[in-house]
């Protein structure tokens, strides 16, 4: 097995303070041709303790540090649920165009026509892709979209003279769902998935009552499985006056294939930074648009954009709005990237992307199920979920295998999530990986499974080739070392 990763040229890098030498400098200015003026003492104060460095030292320092990082531009990043797909560079270029990057959010509508038109069109595209009727682009991320959705539930029910204390959340929902519901004052009632890893209508009917505002379903769910009974579940929830929320962060599996409105969904959020191609992770800006059915449109956040005879304007005149969720219009740069992505892909391209994402995940599932335990052996969507059950004979856990992947040059998958699978290994290859890169990953995983049998001690120590070896993750979280 030839590892993808090696450590030969990953260089050590001391702090800049250790590199500095008194008198070095990274700039040269023309000789002064005026007399030096003395500065007031009180303005001088104590100079900051900065090292003296030349230009090449600074450039090398930051370039070397950048090689310690791993991203989708480095290699396969199969982090389940996060959709770490490759983001075409043209998206970045368009978002950086001076007229777009420099647009000021306080400019009057008549001087912001291009930006407003882009937002308006993007809303329409997302409505078309999901099948829903109206969209807000204000929320800054998926979880923010969920909170928006819960506020919409609350406002809708209130307008109909109803108040509820509960919301149903399946055990295969994303962890942010119950958190968003409780931020909005709802108590989450867990619903168990069935032996096939999906929700059964009976389980929902059993807990759905008049004090329940609705249900939050992640579809495809966090096992990477499609909730096949969704329409029947929607009928049950609606018949008791409840609303259907869909966490659509996994839309990458179903773009152009599934009509969300026909699934019976009332409110859905999307993650533009996952499905619609914006680099994410590390806390970068995101966008979590919320798409709704007509009956919830009057409650959407303000300002809303209206179009009249080709002219776009913002209005705050929305009497039932839940208010504002973000400064100005939301994270505009992310919207530009999503807009560019949708236009370059086109309807057929988006559908193909989803089909390939599903194909790639199923390919990995089929190739690895002989060596890894597959708790739900059914066709999956964009990701497949294994466990470490087969390796427990050798006392090898999911964490050991994930850490060993790093030695071979792969980012580990999501681990120990979803919680319904003990020792879960959740792999999402996405559509942007070639057959060769997926095969390399599969071969590497098989090799690690073999090592688990032959040499378990090695796996307990992994990663062994990295700068920093196995960390005590509890101590790292409780006593972070922030000084290098
Ligand atoms: C990523 C994700 C979220 C949360 O999105 P953020 O943008 O990180 O807030 C919610 N649900 C699912 C299914 C996700 O994969």
Tab-separated table of C-alpha atoms in Angstrom, residues 13-285:
chain	number	residue	atom	x	y	z
A	13	UNK	CA	8.158	26.193	12.235
A	14	UNK	CA	9.164	28.159	15.332
A	15	UNK	CA	7.307	31.236	16.502
A	16	UNK	CA	8.210	34.415	14.606
A	17	UNK	CA	9.694	35.793	17.856
A	18	UNK	CA	12.293	33.009	17.734
A	19	UNK	CA	13.117	33.746	14.089
A	20	UNK	CA	13.518	37.503	14.519
A	21	UNK	CA	16.977	39.190	14.673
A	22	UNK	CA	17.360	42.774	15.855
A	23	UNK	CA	17.727	45.147	12.916
A	24	UNK	CA	16.180	42.976	10.211
A	25	UNK	CA	13.467	44.578	8.190
A	26	UNK	CA	10.975	43.593	5.531
A	27	UNK	CA	10.750	46.892	3.666
A	28	UNK	CA	12.936	49.590	2.156
A	29	UNK	CA	11.760	53.177	1.873
A	30	UNK	CA	13.364	56.061	-0.042
A	31	UNK	CA	15.787	58.178	1.980
A	32	UNK	CA	14.046	60.834	4.047
A	33	UNK	CA	14.437	64.358	2.608
A	34	UNK	CA	12.889	66.311	5.509
A	35	UNK	CA	14.115	66.754	9.067
A	36	UNK	CA	12.881	64.302	11.635
A	37	UNK	CA	10.112	65.760	13.804
A	38	UNK	CA	9.864	64.751	17.426
A	39	UNK	CA	6.680	63.026	18.463
A	40	UNK	CA	4.923	63.889	21.720
A	41	UNK	CA	6.105	61.528	24.456
A	42	UNK	CA	2.596	60.582	25.434
A	43	UNK	CA	1.926	59.399	21.874
A	44	UNK	CA	4.958	57.130	21.821
A	45	UNK	CA	4.178	54.945	24.846
A	46	UNK	CA	5.617	51.439	24.973
A	47	UNK	CA	6.221	49.977	21.520
A	48	UNK	CA	4.628	46.572	20.976
A	49	UNK	CA	6.988	43.613	21.295
A	50	UNK	CA	7.203	42.686	17.610
A	51	UNK	CA	10.070	40.639	16.151
A	52	UNK	CA	12.346	42.174	13.481
A	53	UNK	CA	11.995	40.055	10.339
A	54	UNK	CA	12.858	40.210	6.684
A	55	UNK	CA	10.354	39.553	3.923
A	56	UNK	CA	11.442	36.023	3.079
A	57	UNK	CA	11.162	34.925	6.726
A	58	UNK	CA	7.609	36.204	6.931
A	59	UNK	CA	6.554	34.649	3.617
A	60	UNK	CA	8.097	31.284	4.518
A	61	UNK	CA	6.591	31.310	7.986
A	62	UNK	CA	3.034	31.694	6.767
A	63	UNK	CA	3.483	29.470	3.716
A	64	UNK	CA	4.834	26.665	5.922
A	65	UNK	CA	2.019	27.068	8.394
A	66	UNK	CA	-0.438	26.807	5.499
A	67	UNK	CA	1.015	23.387	4.598
A	68	UNK	CA	0.005	22.089	8.031
A	69	UNK	CA	-3.575	22.640	7.107
A	70	UNK	CA	-5.887	20.279	5.274
A	71	UNK	CA	-8.811	21.304	3.097
A	72	UNK	CA	-10.858	20.149	0.113
A	73	UNK	CA	-8.204	21.691	-2.107
A	74	UNK	CA	-5.680	19.263	-0.560
A	75	UNK	CA	-7.548	15.985	-0.843
A	76	UNK	CA	-10.604	13.849	-0.139
A	77	UNK	CA	-12.482	15.205	2.870
A	78	UNK	CA	-15.231	12.639	3.560
A	79	UNK	CA	-16.732	14.384	6.605
A	80	UNK	CA	-20.247	12.962	6.779
A	81	UNK	CA	-23.125	15.463	7.019
A	82	UNK	CA	-20.794	18.353	6.145
A	83	UNK	CA	-20.721	18.017	2.321
A	84	UNK	CA	-17.080	19.010	1.919
A	85	UNK	CA	-17.169	19.117	-1.860
A	86	UNK	CA	-14.727	20.909	-4.095
A	87	UNK	CA	-15.799	24.512	-4.708
A	88	UNK	CA	-15.046	25.800	-8.204
A	89	UNK	CA	-12.736	28.828	-8.090
A	90	UNK	CA	-14.890	30.827	-10.482
A	91	UNK	CA	-17.401	31.260	-7.619
A	92	UNK	CA	-14.733	33.054	-5.600
A	93	UNK	CA	-13.762	35.246	-8.540
A	94	UNK	CA	-17.310	36.423	-9.125
A	95	UNK	CA	-17.841	37.131	-5.409
A	96	UNK	CA	-14.625	39.196	-5.417
A	97	UNK	CA	-15.611	41.421	-8.385
A	98	UNK	CA	-15.170	45.011	-7.154
A	99	UNK	CA	-18.799	45.966	-7.849
A	100	UNK	CA	-19.949	43.045	-5.716
A	101	UNK	CA	-17.331	42.866	-2.958
A	102	UNK	CA	-17.364	46.667	-2.572
A	103	UNK	CA	-21.146	47.139	-2.577
A	104	UNK	CA	-22.193	48.939	0.597
A	105	UNK	CA	-25.323	47.599	2.284
A	106	UNK	CA	-26.502	51.104	3.163
A	107	UNK	CA	-26.599	52.312	-0.440
A	108	UNK	CA	-30.124	53.315	-1.472
A	109	UNK	CA	-32.137	50.772	-3.476
A	110	UNK	CA	-31.703	52.645	-6.758
A	111	UNK	CA	-27.917	52.302	-6.476
A	112	UNK	CA	-28.076	48.611	-5.478
A	113	UNK	CA	-30.182	47.257	-8.321
A	114	UNK	CA	-27.651	44.606	-9.340
A	115	UNK	CA	-27.244	43.219	-5.830
A	116	UNK	CA	-30.993	43.253	-5.169
A	117	UNK	CA	-31.677	41.539	-8.479
A	118	UNK	CA	-29.144	38.825	-7.631
A	119	UNK	CA	-30.787	38.216	-4.236
A	120	UNK	CA	-34.238	38.213	-5.811
A	121	UNK	CA	-33.242	35.776	-8.550
A	122	UNK	CA	-31.439	33.495	-6.110
A	123	UNK	CA	-34.591	33.341	-3.978
A	124	UNK	CA	-36.534	32.312	-7.074
A	125	UNK	CA	-33.991	29.650	-8.047
A	126	UNK	CA	-34.084	28.139	-4.566
A	127	UNK	CA	-37.891	28.161	-4.666
A	128	UNK	CA	-37.735	26.325	-7.986
A	129	UNK	CA	-35.157	23.791	-6.764
A	130	UNK	CA	-37.152	22.963	-3.624
A	131	UNK	CA	-40.648	23.363	-5.059
A	132	UNK	CA	-41.577	25.715	-2.202
A	133	UNK	CA	-43.193	29.137	-2.651
A	134	UNK	CA	-41.146	31.829	-0.884
A	135	UNK	CA	-37.607	32.206	0.409
A	136	UNK	CA	-35.595	34.364	2.815
A	137	UNK	CA	-31.822	34.544	2.484
A	138	UNK	CA	-31.203	36.248	5.817
A	139	UNK	CA	-30.136	33.379	8.108
A	140	UNK	CA	-26.354	33.062	8.399
A	141	UNK	CA	-26.092	29.258	8.694
A	142	UNK	CA	-28.067	26.034	8.939
A	143	UNK	CA	-28.787	26.266	12.650
A	144	UNK	CA	-29.781	29.926	12.219
A	145	UNK	CA	-32.227	28.773	9.522
A	146	UNK	CA	-33.662	26.245	11.986
A	147	UNK	CA	-34.200	28.989	14.554
A	148	UNK	CA	-35.888	31.093	11.849
A	149	UNK	CA	-38.081	28.100	11.011
A	150	UNK	CA	-39.112	27.639	14.640
A	151	UNK	CA	-39.919	31.347	14.959
A	152	UNK	CA	-42.069	30.988	11.831
A	153	UNK	CA	-43.875	27.992	13.387
A	154	UNK	CA	-44.526	30.029	16.516
A	155	UNK	CA	-45.738	33.106	14.586
A	156	UNK	CA	-48.017	31.037	12.341
A	157	UNK	CA	-49.636	29.221	15.250
A	158	UNK	CA	-49.994	32.454	17.209
A	159	UNK	CA	-51.753	34.117	14.274
A	160	UNK	CA	-54.167	31.179	14.352
A	161	UNK	CA	-54.749	31.651	18.069
A	162	UNK	CA	-52.716	28.600	19.128
A	163	UNK	CA	-49.793	28.054	21.469
A	164	UNK	CA	-47.865	24.829	21.874
A	165	UNK	CA	-45.138	23.638	24.206
A	166	UNK	CA	-43.706	20.665	22.287
A	167	UNK	CA	-42.033	19.715	19.031
A	168	UNK	CA	-41.223	16.220	17.733
A	169	UNK	CA	-37.583	15.494	16.869
A	170	UNK	CA	-36.586	12.032	15.553
A	171	UNK	CA	-33.439	10.318	16.887
A	172	UNK	CA	-31.961	10.585	13.373
A	173	UNK	CA	-32.288	14.385	13.231
A	174	UNK	CA	-29.212	16.603	13.276
A	175	UNK	CA	-28.128	17.640	16.778
A	176	UNK	CA	-28.782	21.306	16.068
A	177	UNK	CA	-32.532	20.620	15.625
A	178	UNK	CA	-33.504	20.132	19.287
A	179	UNK	CA	-31.180	23.010	20.238
A	180	UNK	CA	-32.953	25.376	17.808
A	181	UNK	CA	-36.357	24.233	19.041
A	182	UNK	CA	-35.500	24.885	22.676
A	183	UNK	CA	-34.031	28.312	21.845
A	184	UNK	CA	-37.525	29.091	20.621
A	185	UNK	CA	-39.115	27.795	23.827
A	186	UNK	CA	-40.286	24.395	22.526
A	187	UNK	CA	-39.579	21.144	24.387
A	188	UNK	CA	-38.217	18.418	22.093
A	189	UNK	CA	-39.977	15.079	22.197
A	190	UNK	CA	-37.749	12.343	20.746
A	191	UNK	CA	-39.205	9.920	18.179
A	192	UNK	CA	-37.433	6.605	17.618
A	193	UNK	CA	-36.558	5.493	14.108
A	194	UNK	CA	-37.543	1.944	13.124
A	195	UNK	CA	-35.394	-1.116	12.318
A	196	UNK	CA	-34.831	0.284	8.805
A	197	UNK	CA	-33.331	3.497	10.202
A	198	UNK	CA	-36.286	5.682	9.184
A	199	UNK	CA	-39.424	7.042	10.827
A	200	UNK	CA	-42.597	5.013	10.832
A	201	UNK	CA	-45.945	6.830	10.629
A	202	UNK	CA	-47.141	4.844	13.677
A	203	UNK	CA	-44.313	6.177	15.870
A	204	UNK	CA	-45.228	9.749	14.908
A	205	UNK	CA	-48.989	9.196	15.360
A	206	UNK	CA	-48.350	7.875	18.863
A	207	UNK	CA	-46.738	11.095	20.130
A	208	UNK	CA	-48.380	13.770	17.948
A	209	UNK	CA	-50.985	15.673	19.975
A	210	UNK	CA	-52.680	19.066	20.139
A	211	UNK	CA	-49.924	20.562	22.297
A	212	UNK	CA	-47.307	19.785	19.618
A	213	UNK	CA	-46.349	22.552	17.164
A	214	UNK	CA	-45.061	20.096	14.577
A	215	UNK	CA	-42.051	17.969	13.722
A	216	UNK	CA	-38.453	18.642	12.615
A	217	UNK	CA	-37.322	15.944	10.192
A	218	UNK	CA	-33.863	15.741	8.657
A	219	UNK	CA	-34.333	14.269	5.178
A	220	UNK	CA	-32.227	12.493	4.031
A	221	UNK	CA	-31.640	11.722	7.699
A	222	UNK	CA	-28.320	11.530	9.518
A	223	UNK	CA	-28.016	7.812	8.671
A	224	UNK	CA	-27.913	8.928	5.033
A	225	UNK	CA	-31.323	7.313	4.487
A	226	UNK	CA	-34.334	8.827	2.767
A	227	UNK	CA	-37.421	9.163	4.953
A	228	UNK	CA	-39.742	7.200	2.680
A	229	UNK	CA	-42.848	7.699	4.821
A	230	UNK	CA	-42.525	11.461	4.857
A	231	UNK	CA	-45.823	12.174	3.061
A	232	UNK	CA	-47.817	9.937	5.380
A	233	UNK	CA	-46.095	11.522	8.372
A	234	UNK	CA	-46.954	14.993	7.022
A	235	UNK	CA	-50.617	13.989	6.787
A	236	UNK	CA	-50.622	12.838	10.414
A	237	UNK	CA	-48.917	16.008	11.663
A	238	UNK	CA	-51.165	18.301	9.586
A	239	UNK	CA	-54.314	16.492	10.718
A	240	UNK	CA	-53.464	17.476	14.319
A	241	UNK	CA	-52.851	21.118	13.315
A	242	UNK	CA	-49.049	20.783	13.338
A	243	UNK	CA	-46.455	21.981	10.825
A	244	UNK	CA	-43.679	20.068	9.038
A	245	UNK	CA	-40.088	21.339	9.257
A	246	UNK	CA	-37.424	19.764	7.068
A	247	UNK	CA	-33.742	20.175	7.825
A	248	UNK	CA	-32.513	20.372	4.232
A	249	UNK	CA	-28.781	20.570	4.961
A	250	UNK	CA	-28.498	17.219	3.157
A	251	UNK	CA	-30.043	18.602	-0.032
A	252	UNK	CA	-26.911	17.556	-1.901
A	253	UNK	CA	-28.475	14.101	-2.223
A	254	UNK	CA	-31.783	15.165	-3.766
A	255	UNK	CA	-31.402	18.348	-5.864
A	256	UNK	CA	-33.581	18.182	-8.935
A	257	UNK	CA	-34.812	14.754	-7.860
A	258	UNK	CA	-37.233	15.407	-4.978
A	259	UNK	CA	-39.895	18.111	-4.727
A	260	UNK	CA	-39.885	19.220	-1.087
A	261	UNK	CA	-43.373	20.718	-1.237
A	262	UNK	CA	-44.823	17.440	-2.485
A	263	UNK	CA	-43.216	15.710	0.508
A	264	UNK	CA	-45.663	17.768	2.599
A	265	UNK	CA	-43.035	20.116	4.034
A	266	UNK	CA	-44.069	23.615	5.206
A	267	UNK	CA	-40.662	25.056	6.127
A	268	UNK	CA	-37.189	23.998	4.991
A	269	UNK	CA	-33.698	25.354	5.429
A	270	UNK	CA	-30.819	24.871	3.020
A	271	UNK	CA	-27.105	25.180	3.673
A	272	UNK	CA	-25.713	27.229	0.769
A	273	UNK	CA	-22.222	26.647	2.195
A	274	UNK	CA	-22.674	22.879	1.840
A	275	UNK	CA	-24.870	22.087	-1.147
A	276	UNK	CA	-24.325	25.251	-3.145
A	277	UNK	CA	-20.599	25.352	-3.048
A	278	UNK	CA	-19.009	27.769	-0.611
A	279	UNK	CA	-15.842	26.761	1.267
A	280	UNK	CA	-16.823	26.167	4.886
A	281	UNK	CA	-15.508	24.932	8.189
A	282	UNK	CA	-13.294	26.955	10.481
A	283	UNK	CA	-16.164	29.302	11.224
A	284	UNK	CA	-16.249	30.937	7.787
A	285	UNK	CA	-19.374	32.732	6.623
